[in-house]
Short mmCIF file of C-alpha atoms and ligand atoms in Angstrom, two decimals:
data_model
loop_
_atom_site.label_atom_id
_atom_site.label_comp_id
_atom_site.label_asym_id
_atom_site.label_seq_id
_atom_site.Cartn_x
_atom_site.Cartn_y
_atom_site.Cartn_z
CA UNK A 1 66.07 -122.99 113.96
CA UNK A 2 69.36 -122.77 112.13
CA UNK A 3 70.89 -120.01 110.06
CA UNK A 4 74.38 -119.62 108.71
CA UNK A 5 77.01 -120.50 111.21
CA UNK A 6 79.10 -118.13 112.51
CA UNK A 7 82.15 -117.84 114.90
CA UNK A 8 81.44 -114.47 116.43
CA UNK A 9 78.51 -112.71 116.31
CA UNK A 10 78.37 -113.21 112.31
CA UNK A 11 76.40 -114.88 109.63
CA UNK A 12 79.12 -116.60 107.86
CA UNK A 13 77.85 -115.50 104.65
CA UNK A 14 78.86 -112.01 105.18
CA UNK A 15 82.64 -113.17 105.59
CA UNK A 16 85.12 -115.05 103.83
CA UNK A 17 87.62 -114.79 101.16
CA UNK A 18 84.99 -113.28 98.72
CA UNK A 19 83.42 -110.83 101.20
CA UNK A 20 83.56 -106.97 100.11
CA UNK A 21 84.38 -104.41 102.95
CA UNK A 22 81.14 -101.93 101.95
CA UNK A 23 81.50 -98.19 102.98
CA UNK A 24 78.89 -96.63 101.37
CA UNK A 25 76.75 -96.45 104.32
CA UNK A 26 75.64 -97.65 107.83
CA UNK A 27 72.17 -98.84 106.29
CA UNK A 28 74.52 -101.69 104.29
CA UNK A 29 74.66 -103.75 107.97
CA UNK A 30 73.38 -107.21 107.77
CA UNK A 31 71.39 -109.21 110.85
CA UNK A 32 73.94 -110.69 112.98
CA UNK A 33 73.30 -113.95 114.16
CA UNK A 34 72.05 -112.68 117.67
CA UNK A 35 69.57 -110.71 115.95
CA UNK A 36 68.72 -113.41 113.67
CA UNK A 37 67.50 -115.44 117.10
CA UNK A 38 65.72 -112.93 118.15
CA UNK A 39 63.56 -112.89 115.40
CA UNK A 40 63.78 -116.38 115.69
CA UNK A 41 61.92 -116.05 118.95
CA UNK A 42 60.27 -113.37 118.99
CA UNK A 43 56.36 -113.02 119.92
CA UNK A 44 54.37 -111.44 117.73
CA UNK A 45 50.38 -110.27 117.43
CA UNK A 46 48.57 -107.98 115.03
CA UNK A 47 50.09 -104.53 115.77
CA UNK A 48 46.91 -103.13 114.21
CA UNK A 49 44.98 -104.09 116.74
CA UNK A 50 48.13 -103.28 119.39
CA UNK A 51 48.37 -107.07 120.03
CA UNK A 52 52.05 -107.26 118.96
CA UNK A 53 54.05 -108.13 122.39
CA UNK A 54 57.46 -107.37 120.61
CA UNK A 55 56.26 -104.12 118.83
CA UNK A 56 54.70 -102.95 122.12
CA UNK A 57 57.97 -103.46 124.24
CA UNK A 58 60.38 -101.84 121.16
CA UNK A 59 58.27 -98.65 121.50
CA UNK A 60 58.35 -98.71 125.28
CA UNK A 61 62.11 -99.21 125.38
CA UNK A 62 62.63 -96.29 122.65
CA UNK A 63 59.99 -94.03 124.64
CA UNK A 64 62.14 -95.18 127.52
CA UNK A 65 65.59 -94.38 126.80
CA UNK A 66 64.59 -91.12 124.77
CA UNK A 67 62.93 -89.78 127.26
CA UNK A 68 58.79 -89.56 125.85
CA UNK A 69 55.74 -90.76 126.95
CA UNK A 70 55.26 -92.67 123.64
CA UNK A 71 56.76 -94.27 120.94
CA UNK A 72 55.30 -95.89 117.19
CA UNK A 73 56.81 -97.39 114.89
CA UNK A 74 57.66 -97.21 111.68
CA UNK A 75 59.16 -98.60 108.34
CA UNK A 76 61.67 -95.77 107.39
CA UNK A 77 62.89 -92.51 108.32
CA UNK A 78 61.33 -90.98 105.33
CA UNK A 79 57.96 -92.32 106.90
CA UNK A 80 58.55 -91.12 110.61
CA UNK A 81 59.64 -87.85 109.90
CA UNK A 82 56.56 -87.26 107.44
CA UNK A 83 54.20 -88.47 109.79
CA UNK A 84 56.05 -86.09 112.47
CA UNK A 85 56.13 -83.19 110.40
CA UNK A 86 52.29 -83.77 109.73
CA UNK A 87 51.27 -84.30 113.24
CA UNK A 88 52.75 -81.29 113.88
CA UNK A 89 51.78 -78.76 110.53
CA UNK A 90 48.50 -78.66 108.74
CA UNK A 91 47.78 -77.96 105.23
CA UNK A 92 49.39 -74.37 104.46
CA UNK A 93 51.41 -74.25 107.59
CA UNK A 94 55.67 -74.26 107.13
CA UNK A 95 58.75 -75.61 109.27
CA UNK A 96 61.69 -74.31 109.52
CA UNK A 97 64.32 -76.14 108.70
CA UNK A 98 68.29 -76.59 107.07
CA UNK A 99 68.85 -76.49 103.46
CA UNK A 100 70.40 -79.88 103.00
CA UNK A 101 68.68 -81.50 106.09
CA UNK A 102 67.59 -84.97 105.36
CA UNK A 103 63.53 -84.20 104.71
CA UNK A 104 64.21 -81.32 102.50
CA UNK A 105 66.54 -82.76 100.39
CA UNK A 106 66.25 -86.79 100.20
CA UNK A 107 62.59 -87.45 101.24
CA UNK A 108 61.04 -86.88 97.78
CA UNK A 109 59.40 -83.53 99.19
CA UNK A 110 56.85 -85.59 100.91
CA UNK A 111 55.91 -82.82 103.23
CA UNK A 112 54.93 -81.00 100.37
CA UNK A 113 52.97 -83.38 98.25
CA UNK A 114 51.44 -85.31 100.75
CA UNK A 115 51.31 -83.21 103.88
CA UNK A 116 50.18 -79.59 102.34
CA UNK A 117 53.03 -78.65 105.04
CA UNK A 118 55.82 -76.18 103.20
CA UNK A 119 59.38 -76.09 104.12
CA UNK A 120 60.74 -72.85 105.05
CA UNK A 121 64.76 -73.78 104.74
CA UNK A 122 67.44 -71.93 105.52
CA UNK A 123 71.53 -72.16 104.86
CA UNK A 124 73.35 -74.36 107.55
CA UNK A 125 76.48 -72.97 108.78
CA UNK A 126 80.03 -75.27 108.28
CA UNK A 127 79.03 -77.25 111.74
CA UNK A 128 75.28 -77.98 110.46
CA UNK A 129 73.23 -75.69 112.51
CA UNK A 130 70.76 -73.16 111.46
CA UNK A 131 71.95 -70.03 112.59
CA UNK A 132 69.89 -68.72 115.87
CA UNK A 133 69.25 -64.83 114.24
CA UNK A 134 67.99 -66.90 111.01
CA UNK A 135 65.51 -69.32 112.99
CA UNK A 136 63.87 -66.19 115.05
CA UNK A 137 63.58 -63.96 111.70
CA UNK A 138 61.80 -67.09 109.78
CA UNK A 139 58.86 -66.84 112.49
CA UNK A 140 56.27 -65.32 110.77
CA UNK A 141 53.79 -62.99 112.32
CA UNK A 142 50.08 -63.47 112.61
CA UNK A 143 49.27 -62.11 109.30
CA UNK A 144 46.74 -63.29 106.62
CA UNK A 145 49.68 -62.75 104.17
CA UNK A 146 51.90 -65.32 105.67
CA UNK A 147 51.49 -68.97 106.33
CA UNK A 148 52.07 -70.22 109.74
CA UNK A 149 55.12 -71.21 111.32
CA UNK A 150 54.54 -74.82 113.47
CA UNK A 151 58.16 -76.67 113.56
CA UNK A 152 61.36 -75.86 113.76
CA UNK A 153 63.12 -79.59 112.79
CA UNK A 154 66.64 -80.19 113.43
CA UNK A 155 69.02 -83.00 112.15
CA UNK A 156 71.46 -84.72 114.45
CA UNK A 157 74.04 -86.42 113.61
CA UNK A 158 74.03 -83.88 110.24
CA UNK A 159 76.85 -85.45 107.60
CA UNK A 160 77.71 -87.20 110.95
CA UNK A 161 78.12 -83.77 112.79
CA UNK A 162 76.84 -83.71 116.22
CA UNK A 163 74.88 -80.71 117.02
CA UNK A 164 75.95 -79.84 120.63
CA UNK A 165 73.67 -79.39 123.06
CA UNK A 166 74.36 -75.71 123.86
CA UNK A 167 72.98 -74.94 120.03
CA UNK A 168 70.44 -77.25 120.44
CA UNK A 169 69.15 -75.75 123.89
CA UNK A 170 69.16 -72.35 122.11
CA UNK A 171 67.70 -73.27 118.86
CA UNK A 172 64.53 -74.83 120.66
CA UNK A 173 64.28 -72.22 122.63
CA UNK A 174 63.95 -69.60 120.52
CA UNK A 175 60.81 -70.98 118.41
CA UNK A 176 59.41 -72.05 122.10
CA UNK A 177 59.25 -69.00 122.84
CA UNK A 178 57.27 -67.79 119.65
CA UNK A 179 55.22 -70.61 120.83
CA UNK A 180 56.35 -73.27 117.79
CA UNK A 181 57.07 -77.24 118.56
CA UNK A 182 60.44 -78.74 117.84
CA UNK A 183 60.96 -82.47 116.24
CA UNK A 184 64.52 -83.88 115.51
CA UNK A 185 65.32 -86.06 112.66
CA UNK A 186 67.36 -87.99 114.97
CA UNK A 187 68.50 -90.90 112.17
CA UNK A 188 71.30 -90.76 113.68
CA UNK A 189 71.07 -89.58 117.11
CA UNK A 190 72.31 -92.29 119.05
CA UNK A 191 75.66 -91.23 117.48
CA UNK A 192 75.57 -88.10 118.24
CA UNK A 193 74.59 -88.93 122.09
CA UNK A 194 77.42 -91.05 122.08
CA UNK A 195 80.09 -88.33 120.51
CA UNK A 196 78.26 -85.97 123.03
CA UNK A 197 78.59 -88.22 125.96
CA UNK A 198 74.89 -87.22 126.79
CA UNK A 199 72.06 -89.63 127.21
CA UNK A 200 69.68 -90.02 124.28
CA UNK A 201 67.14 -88.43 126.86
CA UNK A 202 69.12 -85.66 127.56
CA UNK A 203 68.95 -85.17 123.79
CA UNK A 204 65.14 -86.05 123.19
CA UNK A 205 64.18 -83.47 126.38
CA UNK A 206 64.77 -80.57 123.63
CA UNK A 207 62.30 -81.74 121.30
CA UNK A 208 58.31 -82.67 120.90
CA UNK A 209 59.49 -85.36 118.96
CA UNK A 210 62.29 -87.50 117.91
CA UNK A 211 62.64 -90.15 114.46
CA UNK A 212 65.19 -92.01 115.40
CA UNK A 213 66.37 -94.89 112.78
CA UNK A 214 67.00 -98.35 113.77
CA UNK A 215 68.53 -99.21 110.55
CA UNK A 216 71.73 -96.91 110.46
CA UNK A 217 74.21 -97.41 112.86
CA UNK A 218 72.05 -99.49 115.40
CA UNK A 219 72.24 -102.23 112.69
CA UNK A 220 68.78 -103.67 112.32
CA UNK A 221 67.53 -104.31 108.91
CA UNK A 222 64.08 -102.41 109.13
CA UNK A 223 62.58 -99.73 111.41
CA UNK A 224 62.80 -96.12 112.68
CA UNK A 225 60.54 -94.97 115.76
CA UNK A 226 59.31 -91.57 116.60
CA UNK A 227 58.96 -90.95 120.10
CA UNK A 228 56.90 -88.11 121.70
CA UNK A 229 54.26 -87.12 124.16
CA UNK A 230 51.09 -89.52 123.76
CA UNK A 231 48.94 -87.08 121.80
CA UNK A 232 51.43 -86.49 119.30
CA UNK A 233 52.50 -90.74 118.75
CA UNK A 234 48.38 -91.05 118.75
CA UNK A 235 47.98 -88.18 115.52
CA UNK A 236 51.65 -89.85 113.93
CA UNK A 237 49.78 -93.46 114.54
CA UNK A 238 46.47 -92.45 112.52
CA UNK A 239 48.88 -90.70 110.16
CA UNK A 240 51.15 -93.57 109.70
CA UNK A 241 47.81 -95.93 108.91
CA UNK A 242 47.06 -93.26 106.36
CA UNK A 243 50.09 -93.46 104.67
CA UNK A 244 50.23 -97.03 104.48
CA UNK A 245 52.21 -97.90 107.06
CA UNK A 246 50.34 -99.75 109.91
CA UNK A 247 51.88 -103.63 109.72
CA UNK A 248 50.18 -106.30 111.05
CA UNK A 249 52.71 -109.22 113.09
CA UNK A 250 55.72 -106.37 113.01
CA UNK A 251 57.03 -107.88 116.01
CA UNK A 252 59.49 -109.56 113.70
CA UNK A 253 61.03 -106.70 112.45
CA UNK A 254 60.56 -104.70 116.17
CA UNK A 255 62.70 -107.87 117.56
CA UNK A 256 65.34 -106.74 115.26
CA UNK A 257 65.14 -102.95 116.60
CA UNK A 258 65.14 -104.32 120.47
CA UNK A 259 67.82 -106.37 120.09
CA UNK A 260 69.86 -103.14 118.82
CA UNK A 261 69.10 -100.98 121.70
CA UNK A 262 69.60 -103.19 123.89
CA UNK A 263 73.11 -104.39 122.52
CA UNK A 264 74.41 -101.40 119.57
CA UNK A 265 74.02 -98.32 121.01
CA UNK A 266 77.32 -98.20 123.60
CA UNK A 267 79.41 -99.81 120.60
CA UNK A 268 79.16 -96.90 118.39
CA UNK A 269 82.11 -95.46 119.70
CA UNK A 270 84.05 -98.28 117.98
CA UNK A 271 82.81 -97.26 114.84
CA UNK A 272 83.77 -93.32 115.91
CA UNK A 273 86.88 -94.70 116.37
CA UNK A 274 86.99 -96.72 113.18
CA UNK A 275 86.38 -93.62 111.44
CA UNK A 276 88.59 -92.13 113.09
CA UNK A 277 91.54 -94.36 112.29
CA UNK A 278 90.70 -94.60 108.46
CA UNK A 279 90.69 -90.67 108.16
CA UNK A 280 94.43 -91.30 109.94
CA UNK A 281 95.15 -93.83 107.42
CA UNK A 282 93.80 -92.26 104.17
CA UNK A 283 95.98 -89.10 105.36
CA UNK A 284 98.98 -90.98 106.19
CA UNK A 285 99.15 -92.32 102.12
CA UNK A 286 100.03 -88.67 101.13
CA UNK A 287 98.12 -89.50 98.00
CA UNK A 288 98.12 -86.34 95.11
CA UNK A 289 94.04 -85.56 94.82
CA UNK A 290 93.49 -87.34 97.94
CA UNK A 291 92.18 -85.13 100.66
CA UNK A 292 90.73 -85.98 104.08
CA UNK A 293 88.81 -83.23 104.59
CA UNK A 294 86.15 -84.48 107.64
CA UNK A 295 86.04 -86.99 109.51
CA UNK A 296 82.42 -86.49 111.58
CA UNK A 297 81.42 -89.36 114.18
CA UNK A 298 81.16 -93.01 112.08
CA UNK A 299 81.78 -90.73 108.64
CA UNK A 300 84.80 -89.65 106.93
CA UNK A 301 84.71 -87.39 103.78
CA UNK A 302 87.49 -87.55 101.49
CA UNK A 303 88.08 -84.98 98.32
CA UNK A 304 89.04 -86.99 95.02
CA UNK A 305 90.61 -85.56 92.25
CA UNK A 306 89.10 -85.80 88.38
CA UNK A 307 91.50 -88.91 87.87
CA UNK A 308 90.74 -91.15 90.72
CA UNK A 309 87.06 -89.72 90.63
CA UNK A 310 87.03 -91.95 87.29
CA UNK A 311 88.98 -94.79 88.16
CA UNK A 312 89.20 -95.16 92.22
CA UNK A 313 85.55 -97.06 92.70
CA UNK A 314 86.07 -99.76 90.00
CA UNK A 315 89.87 -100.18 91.37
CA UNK A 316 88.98 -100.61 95.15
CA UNK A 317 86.37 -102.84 94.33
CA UNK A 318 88.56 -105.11 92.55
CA UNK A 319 90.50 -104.69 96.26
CA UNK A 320 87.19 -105.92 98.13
CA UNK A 321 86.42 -102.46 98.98
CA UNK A 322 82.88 -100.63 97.51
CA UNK A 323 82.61 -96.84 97.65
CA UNK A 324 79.92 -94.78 96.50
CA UNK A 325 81.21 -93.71 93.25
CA UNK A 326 81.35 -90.98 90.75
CA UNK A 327 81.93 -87.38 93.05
CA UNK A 328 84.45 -85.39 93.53
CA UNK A 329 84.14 -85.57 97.84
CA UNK A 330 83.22 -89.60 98.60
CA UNK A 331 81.54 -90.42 102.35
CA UNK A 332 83.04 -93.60 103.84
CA UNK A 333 81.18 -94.77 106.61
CA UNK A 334 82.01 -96.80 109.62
CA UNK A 335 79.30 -99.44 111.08
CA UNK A 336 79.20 -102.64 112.58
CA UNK A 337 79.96 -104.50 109.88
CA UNK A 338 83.60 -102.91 109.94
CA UNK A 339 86.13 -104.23 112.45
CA UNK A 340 89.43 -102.49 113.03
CA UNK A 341 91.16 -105.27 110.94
CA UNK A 342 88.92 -104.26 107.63
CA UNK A 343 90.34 -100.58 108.73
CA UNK A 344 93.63 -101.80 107.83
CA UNK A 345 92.29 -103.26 104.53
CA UNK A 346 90.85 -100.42 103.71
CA UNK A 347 93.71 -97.76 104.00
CA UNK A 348 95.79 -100.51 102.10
CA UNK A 349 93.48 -101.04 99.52
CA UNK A 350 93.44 -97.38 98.98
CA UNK A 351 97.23 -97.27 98.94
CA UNK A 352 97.39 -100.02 95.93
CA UNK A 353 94.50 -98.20 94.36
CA UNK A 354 95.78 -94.74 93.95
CA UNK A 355 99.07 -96.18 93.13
CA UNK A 356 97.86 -98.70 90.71
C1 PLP B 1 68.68 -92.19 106.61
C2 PLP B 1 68.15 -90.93 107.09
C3 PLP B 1 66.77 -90.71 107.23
C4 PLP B 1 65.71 -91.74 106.90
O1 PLP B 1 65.99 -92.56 105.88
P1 PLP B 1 65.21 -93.90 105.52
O2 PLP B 1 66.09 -94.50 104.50
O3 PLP B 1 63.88 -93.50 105.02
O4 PLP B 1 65.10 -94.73 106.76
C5 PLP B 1 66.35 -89.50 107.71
N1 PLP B 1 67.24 -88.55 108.05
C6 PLP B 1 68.56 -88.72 107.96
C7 PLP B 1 69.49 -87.64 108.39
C8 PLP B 1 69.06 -89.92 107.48
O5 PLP B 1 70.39 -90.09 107.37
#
């Protein structure tokens, strides 16, 4: 089987004189031609039945290198964590978690609505932790007039901030104690393992269970797996069937999340780097209402004045450069799409913008 030639590891069709550098996320990552092949090749069965070979050795790997009996997968992050936040709460139970954590705040309330679970958030402080007095004073006591407390959920990498794994060891057990599970929305926790210089295990042994998106970072076009002990991954599998999400010859897309755990996990460091290097850049224009004010892992946050809040998307992506437009502090996000070369691009691009 053929697809478009390329002279690294790249479809062709992603580079060129008319290709676009895109920052706007790590989810923007195409299939590399590696991956491509092993979709190519992969075997596949009905993963309803558990007869997909490829789907069956993604969720052993990801059990494997996080450290949990089990894994399942799944379609999105949005989907994981729900079914992880409902294998854990029932109807009229609450988590804890941080206002402006990823299910609270971009997962349509799906707890709420389809899960009967409620979220119990609190303020993060500036690193992205819940503060420790804050988590033990949400536990409710065994009282008719309360609901009870299940979860505590954490978010690692949180706008790319690794939580470290003092706070983390501290935060879990707290609630342990008051006898609550923990799940991570670990989207991006590879990241974070990396920037910690931990193991993903060492990571996943805080919590009951960890979503952990193949689609970020890792680079594969579909997928997110939560991993756990086997009786939780058996209540998130009849879950996930409920919601919708049980697929049938899903070895094509697990092929896809295999082939980046086995080859784009140790990499993300370049992309830390990458960030790193563009925050260095961007600051080294000494642009007037341009302000790098983070730069977090594979993300860098910049502060925009009014005036290039209204004209800098349009003008870098007449520069081959796409931003998510329109606020006054823009993300730009490293990923493997981005080499050190469209770095340079980038910060020069920037340059010509601001000054244009
Ligand atoms: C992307 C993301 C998710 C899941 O998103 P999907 O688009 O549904 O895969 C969950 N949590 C965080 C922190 C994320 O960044």
């Amino acid at each position: 089987m053929t697809y478009p030639a390329a002279s690294s590891d790249r479809p062709a069709a992603f580079s060129g004189a008319n290709r676009v550098i895109d920052l706007r996320s790590d989810t923007v990552t195409r299939p590399s031609q590696g991956m491509y092949d092993a979709i190519a090749s992969a075997a596949v069965g009905d993963d309803v039945y558990g007869d997909d070979p490829t789907v069956n050795a993604l969720e052993a790997k990801a059990a494997d290198l996080m450290g949990k009996e089990a894994a399942v997968l799944f379609a999105s992050g949005t989907q994981s964590n729900l079914a992880a936040v409902m294998a854990h709460c029932g109807r009229g139970e609450e988590f804890i978690i941080g206002t402006g954590y990823h299910i609270v705040t971009y997962e349509a309330m799906g707890t709420a609505v389809l899960g009967s679970v409620a979220a119990y958030s609190i303020p993060t402080n500036d690193v992205g932790e819940i503060p420790l007095d804050a988590i033990k004073g949400a536990v409710k006591l065994p009282d008719p007039h309360f609901p009870v407390t299940r979860l505590l959920s954490l978010e690692n990498t949180h706008n790319g901030m690794p939580l470290s794994m003092d706070y983390m060891a501290k935060a879990t057990a707290v609630v342990r104690e008051a006898g609550l599970n923990t799940h991570l929305d670990g989207a991006r926790v590879m990241n974070a393992a990396v920037a910690l210089g931990v193991q993903p295990a060492e990571v996943g042994a805080y919590f009951d269970t960890v979503s952990v998106c193949l689609s970020k970072g890792l680079g594969s076009p579909v997928g997110s797996v939560l991993v756990g002990s086997a009786d939780l991954i058996a209540k998130a599998r009849r879950i996930r069937k409920m919601l919708g999400g049980a697929m049938r010859q899903a070895g094509v897309i697990a092929a896809c999340g295999l082939y980046a755990l086995e080859n784009n996990i140790d990499r993300l460091a370049e992309d830390h780097l990458h960030a790193s290097q563009l925050a260095d850049g961007l600051a080294g224009l000494n642009v007037d209402g341009l302000d790098v004010v983070a730069c977090n892992t594979n993300m860098v946050f910049v502060d925009l004045s009014d005036a290039l809040v209204a004209r800098l998307p349009s003008a870098l992506l007449e520069r081959g450069v796409q931003i998510s437009g329109r606020s006054s502090r823009i993300r730009l996000v490293a990923h493997l799409d981005v080499s050190a070369d469209d770095v340079d691009k980038v910060v020069s691009a920037f340059g010509d913008a601001c000054s244009a």
